[in-house]
Amino acid sequence: MENRIVNLIIYVAGSLKEAPRAAGYILEDTKTRATKTQIERLEKVTARQAETSTLIKAVKRISPDCPVHIYSNFPYSRVEWASVKNWANNAWRSVSGASKLEWAQLKDRDITFFPYEMTEYANWLKEEVKNESKKYLSALITTHSEG
């Protein structure tokens, strides 16, 4: 019997600065080849915040007993994942005292990070997220110029 793994591809549009942006993900079940996609607009957030919230929302949609392989165009979650056990032992606080409680729900998950690859799914997601980000920024500019 083939083991089931879910590939999670994340793409966050925009620069590193805090800004309105779009982010999205694709979940791909390696056994059934089924996919689920979500793209959303995010208020003024950093790329790190966008990646983290997108990852957590996506992983929550996956069965807890299913391994998850994550591919993201930003490296933040990979770096933070390496600290999860330390945060768990420190009441979900980083060394600087920042809350990391959002990671608590993932601490027992079988998650592995891989280098981002420009696969067919990743290319499609990148274009869709960039288009949504452009529409979002355009709508914000129009709203501000009318107001």
PDB file of C-alpha atoms in Angstrom:
ATOM      1  CA  MET A   1       0.000   0.000   0.000  1.00  0.00           C
ATOM      2  CA  GLU A   2       1.378   3.397  -1.010  1.00  0.00           C
ATOM      3  CA  ASN A   3       1.872   5.875   1.808  1.00  0.00           C
ATOM      4  CA  ARG A   4      -0.126   9.057   1.569  1.00  0.00           C
ATOM      5  CA  ILE A   5       1.744  12.348   1.745  1.00  0.00           C
ATOM      6  CA  VAL A   6       0.326  15.794   1.143  1.00  0.00           C
ATOM      7  CA  ASN A   7       2.479  18.303  -0.699  1.00  0.00           C
ATOM      8  CA  LEU A   8       1.826  21.884   0.414  1.00  0.00           C
ATOM      9  CA  ILE A   9       2.980  24.561  -2.019  1.00  0.00           C
ATOM     10  CA  ILE A  10       2.868  28.129  -0.660  1.00  0.00           C
ATOM     11  CA  TYR A  11       3.384  31.348  -2.588  1.00  0.00           C
ATOM     12  CA  VAL A  12       3.420  34.809  -1.010  1.00  0.00           C
ATOM     13  CA  ALA A  13       3.407  37.845  -3.312  1.00  0.00           C
ATOM     14  CA  GLY A  14       5.139  41.088  -2.566  1.00  0.00           C
ATOM     15  CA  SER A  15       8.245  42.462  -0.983  1.00  0.00           C
ATOM     16  CA  LEU A  16       9.574  41.780   2.485  1.00  0.00           C
ATOM     17  CA  LYS A  17       8.059  44.998   3.892  1.00  0.00           C
ATOM     18  CA  GLU A  18       4.705  45.171   5.639  1.00  0.00           C
ATOM     19  CA  ALA A  19       2.094  45.735   2.951  1.00  0.00           C
ATOM     20  CA  PRO A  20      -1.254  44.529   1.619  1.00  0.00           C
ATOM     21  CA  ARG A  21      -0.572  41.369  -0.348  1.00  0.00           C
ATOM     22  CA  ALA A  22      -1.998  38.091  -1.539  1.00  0.00           C
ATOM     23  CA  ALA A  23      -0.895  34.614  -0.539  1.00  0.00           C
ATOM     24  CA  GLY A  24      -2.053  31.187  -1.517  1.00  0.00           C
ATOM     25  CA  TYR A  25      -1.482  27.484  -1.304  1.00  0.00           C
ATOM     26  CA  ILE A  26      -2.090  24.238  -3.117  1.00  0.00           C
ATOM     27  CA  LEU A  27      -2.574  20.968  -1.252  1.00  0.00           C
ATOM     28  CA  GLU A  28      -1.783  17.920  -3.374  1.00  0.00           C
ATOM     29  CA  ASP A  29      -2.569  14.425  -2.116  1.00  0.00           C
ATOM     30  CA  THR A  30       0.207  12.234  -3.549  1.00  0.00           C
ATOM     31  CA  LYS A  31      -1.942   9.117  -3.398  1.00  0.00           C
ATOM     32  CA  THR A  32      -5.165  10.329  -5.024  1.00  0.00           C
ATOM     33  CA  ARG A  33      -3.667  13.313  -6.910  1.00  0.00           C
ATOM     34  CA  ALA A  34      -6.545  15.422  -5.574  1.00  0.00           C
ATOM     35  CA  THR A  35      -5.805  19.099  -5.041  1.00  0.00           C
ATOM     36  CA  LYS A  36      -7.267  21.937  -2.990  1.00  0.00           C
ATOM     37  CA  THR A  37      -6.384  25.559  -3.549  1.00  0.00           C
ATOM     38  CA  GLN A  38      -6.912  28.769  -1.643  1.00  0.00           C
ATOM     39  CA  ILE A  39      -5.788  32.303  -2.427  1.00  0.00           C
ATOM     40  CA  GLU A  40      -6.547  35.169  -0.108  1.00  0.00           C
ATOM     41  CA  ARG A  41      -5.942  38.864   0.332  1.00  0.00           C
ATOM     42  CA  LEU A  42      -4.128  39.874   3.486  1.00  0.00           C
ATOM     43  CA  GLU A  43      -4.128  43.259   5.178  1.00  0.00           C
ATOM     44  CA  LYS A  44      -0.861  44.969   5.984  1.00  0.00           C
ATOM     45  CA  VAL A  45       1.386  42.057   6.934  1.00  0.00           C
ATOM     46  CA  THR A  46       5.003  41.111   6.443  1.00  0.00           C
ATOM     47  CA  ALA A  47       5.989  38.246   4.169  1.00  0.00           C
ATOM     48  CA  ARG A  48       6.812  36.232   7.301  1.00  0.00           C
ATOM     49  CA  GLN A  49       3.336  36.788   8.764  1.00  0.00           C
ATOM     50  CA  ALA A  50       1.684  35.954   5.440  1.00  0.00           C
ATOM     51  CA  GLU A  51       3.684  32.746   5.017  1.00  0.00           C
ATOM     52  CA  THR A  52       3.081  31.609   8.596  1.00  0.00           C
ATOM     53  CA  SER A  53      -0.677  32.219   8.554  1.00  0.00           C
ATOM     54  CA  THR A  54      -1.035  30.577   5.127  1.00  0.00           C
ATOM     55  CA  LEU A  55       0.951  27.523   6.237  1.00  0.00           C
ATOM     56  CA  ILE A  56      -1.031  27.086   9.450  1.00  0.00           C
ATOM     57  CA  LYS A  57      -4.404  27.440   7.684  1.00  0.00           C
ATOM     58  CA  ALA A  58      -3.359  24.894   5.066  1.00  0.00           C
ATOM     59  CA  VAL A  59      -1.925  22.309   7.476  1.00  0.00           C
ATOM     60  CA  LYS A  60      -5.096  22.489   9.588  1.00  0.00           C
ATOM     61  CA  ARG A  61      -7.003  21.202   6.525  1.00  0.00           C
ATOM     62  CA  ILE A  62      -4.855  18.038   6.408  1.00  0.00           C
ATOM     63  CA  SER A  63      -5.529  14.936   8.473  1.00  0.00           C
ATOM     64  CA  PRO A  64      -3.270  14.968  11.572  1.00  0.00           C
ATOM     65  CA  ASP A  65      -1.863  11.511  10.783  1.00  0.00           C
ATOM     66  CA  CYS A  66      -0.762  12.507   7.276  1.00  0.00           C
ATOM     67  CA  PRO A  67       2.845  13.605   6.617  1.00  0.00           C
ATOM     68  CA  VAL A  68       3.168  17.040   4.995  1.00  0.00           C
ATOM     69  CA  HIS A  69       5.921  18.128   2.593  1.00  0.00           C
ATOM     70  CA  ILE A  70       6.136  21.930   2.407  1.00  0.00           C
ATOM     71  CA  TYR A  71       7.515  24.005  -0.469  1.00  0.00           C
ATOM     72  CA  SER A  72       7.413  27.787   0.054  1.00  0.00           C
ATOM     73  CA  ASN A  73       8.910  30.698  -1.874  1.00  0.00           C
ATOM     74  CA  PHE A  74       9.936  32.356   1.423  1.00  0.00           C
ATOM     75  CA  PRO A  75      12.211  30.642   4.003  1.00  0.00           C
ATOM     76  CA  TYR A  76      10.656  31.961   7.209  1.00  0.00           C
ATOM     77  CA  SER A  77       8.478  29.024   8.203  1.00  0.00           C
ATOM     78  CA  ARG A  78      11.311  26.576   7.608  1.00  0.00           C
ATOM     79  CA  VAL A  79      13.489  28.578  10.013  1.00  0.00           C
ATOM     80  CA  GLU A  80      10.706  28.920  12.575  1.00  0.00           C
ATOM     81  CA  TRP A  81       9.796  25.216  12.380  1.00  0.00           C
ATOM     82  CA  ALA A  82      13.312  24.401  13.589  1.00  0.00           C
ATOM     83  CA  SER A  83      12.486  26.270  16.827  1.00  0.00           C
ATOM     84  CA  VAL A  84       9.104  24.705  17.614  1.00  0.00           C
ATOM     85  CA  LYS A  85      10.426  22.302  20.276  1.00  0.00           C
ATOM     86  CA  ASN A  86      12.273  25.149  22.011  1.00  0.00           C
ATOM     87  CA  TRP A  87       9.135  27.295  22.020  1.00  0.00           C
ATOM     88  CA  ALA A  88       7.068  24.409  23.405  1.00  0.00           C
ATOM     89  CA  ASN A  89       9.513  24.155  26.308  1.00  0.00           C
ATOM     90  CA  ASN A  90       9.376  27.939  26.820  1.00  0.00           C
ATOM     91  CA  ALA A  91       5.579  28.418  27.101  1.00  0.00           C
ATOM     92  CA  TRP A  92       5.373  29.175  23.351  1.00  0.00           C
ATOM     93  CA  ARG A  93       7.654  32.201  23.564  1.00  0.00           C
ATOM     94  CA  SER A  94      10.720  32.931  21.480  1.00  0.00           C
ATOM     95  CA  VAL A  95      14.038  33.901  23.067  1.00  0.00           C
ATOM     96  CA  SER A  96      13.010  37.557  22.617  1.00  0.00           C
ATOM     97  CA  GLY A  97       9.691  36.872  24.372  1.00  0.00           C
ATOM     98  CA  ALA A  98       7.493  37.052  21.258  1.00  0.00           C
ATOM     99  CA  SER A  99       4.437  34.787  21.286  1.00  0.00           C
ATOM    100  CA  LYS A 100       4.680  31.737  19.033  1.00  0.00           C
ATOM    101  CA  LEU A 101       1.433  30.178  20.202  1.00  0.00           C
ATOM    102  CA  GLU A 102       0.127  29.842  16.634  1.00  0.00           C
ATOM    103  CA  TRP A 103       2.697  27.051  16.116  1.00  0.00           C
ATOM    104  CA  ALA A 104       1.439  24.992  19.090  1.00  0.00           C
ATOM    105  CA  GLN A 105      -1.259  23.291  17.035  1.00  0.00           C
ATOM    106  CA  LEU A 106       1.396  21.933  14.639  1.00  0.00           C
ATOM    107  CA  LYS A 107       4.021  20.716  17.111  1.00  0.00           C
ATOM    108  CA  ASP A 108       3.155  17.009  16.780  1.00  0.00           C
ATOM    109  CA  ARG A 109       2.716  17.044  13.009  1.00  0.00           C
ATOM    110  CA  ASP A 110       5.007  15.153  10.627  1.00  0.00           C
ATOM    111  CA  ILE A 111       6.220  18.159   8.599  1.00  0.00           C
ATOM    112  CA  THR A 112       9.236  18.290   6.307  1.00  0.00           C
ATOM    113  CA  PHE A 113      10.389  21.359   4.393  1.00  0.00           C
ATOM    114  CA  PHE A 114      11.873  21.110   0.910  1.00  0.00           C
ATOM    115  CA  PRO A 115      13.467  23.662  -1.426  1.00  0.00           C
ATOM    116  CA  TYR A 116      10.904  25.563  -3.488  1.00  0.00           C
ATOM    117  CA  GLU A 117      10.618  24.139  -6.986  1.00  0.00           C
ATOM    118  CA  MET A 118       8.969  25.732 -10.003  1.00  0.00           C
ATOM    119  CA  THR A 119       6.650  22.856 -10.825  1.00  0.00           C
ATOM    120  CA  GLU A 120       3.505  23.186 -12.939  1.00  0.00           C
ATOM    121  CA  TYR A 121       1.444  23.706  -9.766  1.00  0.00           C
ATOM    122  CA  ALA A 122       3.936  26.213  -8.349  1.00  0.00           C
ATOM    123  CA  ASN A 123       3.971  28.237 -11.582  1.00  0.00           C
ATOM    124  CA  TRP A 124       0.170  28.326 -11.700  1.00  0.00           C
ATOM    125  CA  LEU A 125      -0.063  29.358  -8.037  1.00  0.00           C
ATOM    126  CA  LYS A 126       2.568  32.075  -8.470  1.00  0.00           C
ATOM    127  CA  GLU A 127       0.641  33.654 -11.367  1.00  0.00           C
ATOM    128  CA  GLU A 128      -2.723  33.428  -9.592  1.00  0.00           C
ATOM    129  CA  VAL A 129      -1.368  34.976  -6.382  1.00  0.00           C
ATOM    130  CA  LYS A 130       0.427  37.754  -8.265  1.00  0.00           C
ATOM    131  CA  ASN A 131      -2.759  38.544 -10.231  1.00  0.00           C
ATOM    132  CA  GLU A 132      -4.830  38.627  -7.031  1.00  0.00           C
ATOM    133  CA  SER A 133      -2.243  40.871  -5.392  1.00  0.00           C
ATOM    134  CA  LYS A 134      -2.361  43.296  -8.341  1.00  0.00           C
ATOM    135  CA  LYS A 135      -6.175  43.398  -8.217  1.00  0.00           C
ATOM    136  CA  TYR A 136      -6.086  43.978  -4.468  1.00  0.00           C
ATOM    137  CA  LEU A 137      -3.571  46.827  -4.690  1.00  0.00           C
ATOM    138  CA  SER A 138      -5.473  48.371  -7.600  1.00  0.00           C
ATOM    139  CA  ALA A 139      -8.714  48.294  -5.605  1.00  0.00           C
ATOM    140  CA  LEU A 140      -6.971  49.920  -2.628  1.00  0.00           C
ATOM    141  CA  ILE A 141      -5.552  52.688  -4.823  1.00  0.00           C
ATOM    142  CA  THR A 142      -8.942  53.312  -6.429  1.00  0.00           C
ATOM    143  CA  THR A 143     -10.655  53.423  -3.023  1.00  0.00           C
ATOM    144  CA  HIS A 144      -8.107  55.893  -1.645  1.00  0.00           C
ATOM    145  CA  SER A 145      -8.219  58.152  -4.719  1.00  0.00           C
ATOM    146  CA  GLU A 146     -12.046  58.281  -4.586  1.00  0.00           C
ATOM    147  CA  GLY A 147     -12.100  58.985  -0.848  1.00  0.00           C
TER     148      GLY A 147
END
